[in-house]
Amino acid sequence: MRNLPSPQMAARLLACVRERRPRVHCLMNTVVQKFTADGITVVGGIPSMTSSREEIADFVAKADALTVNLGTLDAEHRAVILRAVEVANAGGKPWILDPVHCDYSPSRLAFARDLIALGPTIVRGNRAEMELIGETGACLRIQTGPVDHLADGRATVRIANGHRWMAAVTGTGCLSGGVIAAFMAVEKDPLNAAAGALAVTGVAAECAARNAAGPGTFGVALLDALSALGEAELVSHARIEHDQG
């Protein structure tokens, strides 16, 4: 029988990331590169961020997982993304697509659908983005919000952790995508990897809010909380529900 996500599993995967230190290559929204890199680092991963066409194949080949974010997109970035995905697929590496603001731009939506046809491991977006994206094939589908909804055709999972200040700090979603990629590098089941990563970032956000005065201090506190998060707090506070389908 399939083992479905649990707080104990999230804690085990966090320990694996900290022990194995997976490499995550990020093709990321340029506004949030440092915040995302810091988030991956404090959970135990090793980020790389280059978007050079000359270097991308070498960096992805050395990575354990890839995260692709469409937040800032131009012709050069599209070409680099396609090359990165080609290398990841050839090497059997997991990758996650975040089709940021595909609801704003028809050309971005078309590009996102082209990428989905290339077989990402996970597609993750908010409700408006995911409704426009439509079908995502066999990959894990994550709809983010106050409660994150994960579905892979066999089971659905809900993660109810987090804090309202996450929506007030640019890059918290991008950071969580990077953490998901780090978890995919140590866990073959995308549902378990993503649920564990979202529980970790959600519980850390709740811890950070207790030590922050507002959104400005919350971003820094979130990094501190991710670094300090321990098994006991994660197991006692993670709110993971699931249905087997």
mmCIF file of C-alpha atoms in Angstrom:
data_model
loop_
_atom_site.group_PDB
_atom_site.id
_atom_site.type_symbol
_atom_site.label_atom_id
_atom_site.label_comp_id
_atom_site.label_asym_id
_atom_site.label_seq_id
_atom_site.Cartn_x
_atom_site.Cartn_y
_atom_site.Cartn_z
ATOM 1 C CA MET A 1 0.000 0.000 0.000
ATOM 2 C CA ARG A 2 1.186 3.490 -0.796
ATOM 3 C CA ASN A 3 2.482 5.542 2.136
ATOM 4 C CA LEU A 4 0.661 8.882 2.078
ATOM 5 C CA PRO A 5 2.082 12.103 3.544
ATOM 6 C CA SER A 6 2.148 12.620 7.292
ATOM 7 C CA PRO A 7 3.871 15.014 9.704
ATOM 8 C CA GLN A 8 6.319 12.237 10.577
ATOM 9 C CA MET A 9 7.158 11.748 6.904
ATOM 10 C CA ALA A 10 7.706 15.510 6.499
ATOM 11 C CA ALA A 11 10.156 15.428 9.411
ATOM 12 C CA ARG A 12 11.989 12.447 7.927
ATOM 13 C CA LEU A 13 12.331 14.142 4.548
ATOM 14 C CA LEU A 14 13.601 17.358 6.123
ATOM 15 C CA ALA A 15 16.261 15.318 7.908
ATOM 16 C CA CYS A 16 17.190 13.662 4.596
ATOM 17 C CA VAL A 17 17.597 17.040 2.882
ATOM 18 C CA ARG A 18 19.799 18.271 5.706
ATOM 19 C CA GLU A 19 21.912 15.128 5.548
ATOM 20 C CA ARG A 20 22.250 14.708 1.777
ATOM 21 C CA ARG A 21 22.416 18.412 0.791
ATOM 22 C CA PRO A 22 20.871 18.064 -2.688
ATOM 23 C CA ARG A 23 21.744 20.519 -5.436
ATOM 24 C CA VAL A 24 18.803 22.497 -6.814
ATOM 25 C CA HIS A 25 19.115 24.571 -9.961
ATOM 26 C CA CYS A 26 16.715 27.502 -10.091
ATOM 27 C CA LEU A 27 15.500 29.313 -13.182
ATOM 28 C CA MET A 28 13.843 31.892 -11.067
ATOM 29 C CA ASN A 29 11.998 35.169 -11.032
ATOM 30 C CA THR A 30 14.887 37.660 -10.913
ATOM 31 C CA VAL A 31 13.123 39.693 -8.219
ATOM 32 C CA VAL A 32 13.431 36.883 -5.662
ATOM 33 C CA GLN A 33 16.594 34.985 -6.525
ATOM 34 C CA LYS A 34 18.425 35.692 -3.262
ATOM 35 C CA PHE A 35 15.421 34.942 -1.048
ATOM 36 C CA THR A 36 14.838 31.644 -2.852
ATOM 37 C CA ALA A 37 18.521 30.707 -2.681
ATOM 38 C CA ASP A 38 18.585 31.516 1.032
ATOM 39 C CA GLY A 39 15.483 29.380 1.625
ATOM 40 C CA ILE A 40 16.983 26.375 -0.146
ATOM 41 C CA THR A 41 20.230 26.838 1.761
ATOM 42 C CA VAL A 42 18.693 27.059 5.232
ATOM 43 C CA VAL A 43 16.723 23.820 4.776
ATOM 44 C CA GLY A 44 19.948 22.070 3.772
ATOM 45 C CA GLY A 45 20.078 22.228 -0.020
ATOM 46 C CA ILE A 46 22.656 23.789 -2.324
ATOM 47 C CA PRO A 47 21.174 26.289 -4.817
ATOM 48 C CA SER A 48 22.549 27.428 -8.150
ATOM 49 C CA MET A 49 20.918 30.259 -10.055
ATOM 50 C CA THR A 50 22.625 30.860 -13.405
ATOM 51 C CA SER A 51 20.485 31.574 -16.443
ATOM 52 C CA SER A 52 23.373 31.720 -18.903
ATOM 53 C CA ARG A 53 22.647 29.875 -22.142
ATOM 54 C CA GLU A 54 26.309 28.823 -22.318
ATOM 55 C CA GLU A 55 26.299 27.334 -18.803
ATOM 56 C CA ILE A 56 22.785 26.056 -18.214
ATOM 57 C CA ALA A 57 23.328 22.507 -19.485
ATOM 58 C CA ASP A 58 26.353 21.992 -17.234
ATOM 59 C CA PHE A 59 24.602 23.350 -14.150
ATOM 60 C CA VAL A 60 21.438 21.295 -14.648
ATOM 61 C CA ALA A 61 23.499 18.168 -15.328
ATOM 62 C CA LYS A 62 25.154 18.576 -11.918
ATOM 63 C CA ALA A 63 21.899 19.364 -10.096
ATOM 64 C CA ASP A 64 19.624 16.846 -8.387
ATOM 65 C CA ALA A 65 16.433 18.777 -9.200
ATOM 66 C CA LEU A 66 15.295 21.783 -11.224
ATOM 67 C CA THR A 67 12.754 24.499 -10.472
ATOM 68 C CA VAL A 68 11.373 26.630 -13.316
ATOM 69 C CA ASN A 69 9.570 29.869 -12.489
ATOM 70 C CA LEU A 70 8.039 32.095 -15.169
ATOM 71 C CA GLY A 71 7.926 35.252 -13.052
ATOM 72 C CA THR A 72 10.236 37.292 -15.272
ATOM 73 C CA LEU A 73 10.217 36.043 -18.828
ATOM 74 C CA ASP A 74 11.800 37.135 -22.101
ATOM 75 C CA ALA A 75 13.039 35.437 -25.275
ATOM 76 C CA GLU A 76 16.452 34.602 -23.826
ATOM 77 C CA HIS A 77 14.943 33.178 -20.652
ATOM 78 C CA ARG A 78 12.528 31.018 -22.677
ATOM 79 C CA ALA A 79 15.413 29.499 -24.633
ATOM 80 C CA VAL A 80 17.355 28.790 -21.444
ATOM 81 C CA ILE A 81 14.322 27.176 -19.816
ATOM 82 C CA LEU A 82 13.790 24.868 -22.785
ATOM 83 C CA ARG A 83 17.439 23.809 -22.726
ATOM 84 C CA ALA A 84 17.343 23.222 -18.972
ATOM 85 C CA VAL A 85 14.223 21.084 -19.251
ATOM 86 C CA GLU A 86 15.786 19.093 -22.091
ATOM 87 C CA VAL A 87 18.835 18.302 -19.933
ATOM 88 C CA ALA A 88 16.723 17.493 -16.869
ATOM 89 C CA ASN A 89 14.507 15.105 -18.820
ATOM 90 C CA ALA A 90 17.489 13.413 -20.460
ATOM 91 C CA GLY A 91 19.045 12.861 -17.037
ATOM 92 C CA GLY A 92 15.841 11.687 -15.367
ATOM 93 C CA LYS A 93 15.914 14.634 -12.958
ATOM 94 C CA PRO A 94 12.706 15.843 -11.307
ATOM 95 C CA TRP A 95 11.542 19.361 -12.102
ATOM 96 C CA ILE A 96 8.791 21.677 -10.949
ATOM 97 C CA LEU A 97 7.067 24.355 -13.007
ATOM 98 C CA ASP A 98 5.544 27.489 -11.471
ATOM 99 C CA PRO A 99 3.593 29.276 -14.265
ATOM 100 C CA VAL A 100 3.605 32.637 -12.478
ATOM 101 C CA HIS A 101 1.146 35.195 -13.900
ATOM 102 C CA CYS A 102 0.160 32.999 -16.833
ATOM 103 C CA ASP A 103 -3.287 34.490 -16.240
ATOM 104 C CA TYR A 104 -1.889 37.909 -17.227
ATOM 105 C CA SER A 105 -0.399 37.031 -20.612
ATOM 106 C CA PRO A 106 -1.642 34.752 -23.425
ATOM 107 C CA SER A 107 1.917 34.189 -24.672
ATOM 108 C CA ARG A 108 3.065 33.177 -21.198
ATOM 109 C CA LEU A 109 0.115 30.809 -20.868
ATOM 110 C CA ALA A 110 0.987 29.216 -24.211
ATOM 111 C CA PHE A 111 4.600 28.780 -23.127
ATOM 112 C CA ALA A 112 3.516 27.237 -19.831
ATOM 113 C CA ARG A 113 1.359 24.724 -21.701
ATOM 114 C CA ASP A 114 4.297 23.911 -23.997
ATOM 115 C CA LEU A 115 6.424 23.195 -20.920
ATOM 116 C CA ILE A 116 3.731 21.007 -19.384
ATOM 117 C CA ALA A 117 3.760 18.938 -22.586
ATOM 118 C CA LEU A 118 7.438 18.207 -21.807
ATOM 119 C CA GLY A 119 6.450 16.369 -18.632
ATOM 120 C CA PRO A 120 7.276 18.254 -15.421
ATOM 121 C CA THR A 121 7.155 16.276 -12.198
ATOM 122 C CA ILE A 122 5.022 18.962 -10.541
ATOM 123 C CA VAL A 123 3.025 21.987 -11.688
ATOM 124 C CA ARG A 124 2.295 24.493 -8.948
ATOM 125 C CA GLY A 125 0.249 27.697 -9.112
ATOM 126 C CA ASN A 126 -2.510 29.693 -7.511
ATOM 127 C CA ARG A 127 -6.172 29.114 -8.310
ATOM 128 C CA ALA A 128 -6.372 31.558 -11.225
ATOM 129 C CA GLU A 129 -3.207 30.180 -12.819
ATOM 130 C CA MET A 130 -4.185 26.535 -12.416
ATOM 131 C CA GLU A 131 -7.695 27.066 -13.747
ATOM 132 C CA LEU A 132 -6.267 28.583 -16.923
ATOM 133 C CA ILE A 133 -3.573 25.929 -17.276
ATOM 134 C CA GLY A 134 -6.218 23.211 -17.370
ATOM 135 C CA GLU A 135 -5.017 19.632 -17.730
ATOM 136 C CA THR A 136 -1.496 18.838 -16.553
ATOM 137 C CA GLY A 137 -1.219 15.218 -17.607
ATOM 138 C CA ALA A 138 0.321 12.704 -15.246
ATOM 139 C CA CYS A 139 2.249 15.209 -13.127
ATOM 140 C CA LEU A 140 1.389 16.216 -9.586
ATOM 141 C CA ARG A 141 -0.866 19.259 -9.542
ATOM 142 C CA ILE A 142 -0.620 21.789 -6.682
ATOM 143 C CA GLN A 143 -3.088 24.623 -6.229
ATOM 144 C CA THR A 144 -1.793 27.045 -3.617
ATOM 145 C CA GLY A 145 -3.856 29.203 -1.280
ATOM 146 C CA PRO A 146 -4.764 29.452 2.411
ATOM 147 C CA VAL A 147 -4.983 25.666 2.113
ATOM 148 C CA ASP A 148 -2.725 24.024 -0.470
ATOM 149 C CA HIS A 149 -4.416 21.292 -2.529
ATOM 150 C CA LEU A 150 -2.277 18.527 -4.073
ATOM 151 C CA ALA A 151 -3.591 15.863 -6.466
ATOM 152 C CA ASP A 152 -1.924 13.230 -8.625
ATOM 153 C CA GLY A 153 -4.908 11.194 -9.819
ATOM 154 C CA ARG A 154 -4.512 8.587 -7.090
ATOM 155 C CA ALA A 155 -4.761 10.703 -3.953
ATOM 156 C CA THR A 156 -5.484 14.254 -2.873
ATOM 157 C CA VAL A 157 -3.734 16.030 -0.010
ATOM 158 C CA ARG A 158 -4.464 19.268 1.801
ATOM 159 C CA ILE A 159 -1.837 21.255 3.704
ATOM 160 C CA ALA A 160 -3.425 23.807 6.030
ATOM 161 C CA ASN A 161 -0.282 25.405 7.476
ATOM 162 C CA GLY A 162 0.996 28.907 6.769
ATOM 163 C CA HIS A 163 0.401 32.536 7.721
ATOM 164 C CA ARG A 164 -1.273 35.509 6.024
ATOM 165 C CA TRP A 165 2.027 37.433 5.937
ATOM 166 C CA MET A 166 3.312 34.963 3.363
ATOM 167 C CA ALA A 167 1.120 36.775 0.836
ATOM 168 C CA ALA A 168 2.641 40.126 1.862
ATOM 169 C CA VAL A 169 6.278 39.156 1.276
ATOM 170 C CA THR A 170 7.367 38.858 -2.354
ATOM 171 C CA GLY A 171 8.980 35.502 -3.035
ATOM 172 C CA THR A 172 7.556 33.217 -0.359
ATOM 173 C CA GLY A 173 5.879 31.125 -3.066
ATOM 174 C CA CYS A 174 9.076 31.003 -5.112
ATOM 175 C CA LEU A 175 10.995 29.984 -1.996
ATOM 176 C CA SER A 176 8.563 27.157 -1.280
ATOM 177 C CA GLY A 177 8.968 25.963 -4.883
ATOM 178 C CA GLY A 178 12.710 25.737 -4.313
ATOM 179 C CA VAL A 179 12.163 23.795 -1.104
ATOM 180 C CA ILE A 180 9.834 21.406 -2.945
ATOM 181 C CA ALA A 181 12.598 20.805 -5.497
ATOM 182 C CA ALA A 182 15.053 20.005 -2.691
ATOM 183 C CA PHE A 183 12.586 17.496 -1.258
ATOM 184 C CA MET A 184 12.013 15.929 -4.708
ATOM 185 C CA ALA A 185 15.739 15.237 -4.814
ATOM 186 C CA VAL A 186 15.487 12.905 -1.798
ATOM 187 C CA GLU A 187 11.977 11.462 -2.274
ATOM 188 C CA LYS A 188 10.819 9.698 -5.438
ATOM 189 C CA ASP A 189 7.090 10.117 -4.784
ATOM 190 C CA PRO A 190 6.270 13.711 -5.834
ATOM 191 C CA LEU A 191 3.168 13.807 -3.637
ATOM 192 C CA ASN A 192 5.133 12.960 -0.514
ATOM 193 C CA ALA A 193 7.975 15.310 -1.434
ATOM 194 C CA ALA A 194 5.709 18.282 -2.118
ATOM 195 C CA ALA A 195 3.463 17.711 0.884
ATOM 196 C CA GLY A 196 6.481 17.436 3.151
ATOM 197 C CA ALA A 197 8.043 20.609 1.769
ATOM 198 C CA LEU A 198 4.810 22.609 2.012
ATOM 199 C CA ALA A 199 4.259 21.430 5.585
ATOM 200 C CA VAL A 200 7.800 22.501 6.472
ATOM 201 C CA THR A 201 7.431 25.980 4.943
ATOM 202 C CA GLY A 202 3.937 26.380 6.393
ATOM 203 C CA VAL A 203 4.913 25.441 9.952
ATOM 204 C CA ALA A 204 8.039 27.589 9.679
ATOM 205 C CA ALA A 205 5.839 30.522 8.607
ATOM 206 C CA GLU A 206 3.683 30.081 11.694
ATOM 207 C CA CYS A 207 6.790 30.013 13.888
ATOM 208 C CA ALA A 208 8.204 33.084 12.120
ATOM 209 C CA ALA A 209 5.012 35.094 12.619
ATOM 210 C CA ARG A 210 5.322 34.673 16.379
ATOM 211 C CA ASN A 211 8.716 36.408 16.253
ATOM 212 C CA ALA A 212 7.951 39.108 13.664
ATOM 213 C CA ALA A 213 6.460 42.572 14.013
ATOM 214 C CA GLY A 214 5.008 42.565 10.492
ATOM 215 C CA PRO A 215 5.760 41.573 6.894
ATOM 216 C CA GLY A 216 9.118 43.395 6.879
ATOM 217 C CA THR A 217 10.583 41.317 9.686
ATOM 218 C CA PHE A 218 8.606 38.226 8.735
ATOM 219 C CA GLY A 219 10.768 37.444 5.670
ATOM 220 C CA VAL A 220 13.954 37.305 7.755
ATOM 221 C CA ALA A 221 12.187 35.418 10.547
ATOM 222 C CA LEU A 222 10.983 32.838 8.024
ATOM 223 C CA LEU A 223 14.565 31.994 7.049
ATOM 224 C CA ASP A 224 15.497 31.694 10.722
ATOM 225 C CA ALA A 225 12.500 29.450 11.378
ATOM 226 C CA LEU A 226 13.281 27.176 8.434
ATOM 227 C CA SER A 227 16.826 26.790 9.697
ATOM 228 C CA ALA A 228 15.777 26.047 13.279
ATOM 229 C CA LEU A 229 12.704 23.889 12.614
ATOM 230 C CA GLY A 230 12.915 20.624 14.518
ATOM 231 C CA GLU A 231 11.075 17.323 14.338
ATOM 232 C CA ALA A 232 8.973 17.859 17.455
ATOM 233 C CA GLU A 233 7.542 21.193 16.336
ATOM 234 C CA LEU A 234 6.925 19.955 12.800
ATOM 235 C CA VAL A 235 5.159 16.781 13.920
ATOM 236 C CA SER A 236 2.995 18.591 16.465
ATOM 237 C CA HIS A 237 1.968 21.482 14.192
ATOM 238 C CA ALA A 238 1.806 20.112 10.623
ATOM 239 C CA ARG A 239 -1.795 19.863 9.407
ATOM 240 C CA ILE A 240 -1.873 17.298 6.606
ATOM 241 C CA GLU A 241 -5.114 15.687 5.430
ATOM 242 C CA HIS A 242 -5.524 13.263 2.546
ATOM 243 C CA ASP A 243 -7.986 11.162 0.594
ATOM 244 C CA GLN A 244 -6.983 8.116 -1.417
ATOM 245 C CA GLY A 245 -8.660 8.146 -4.812
#
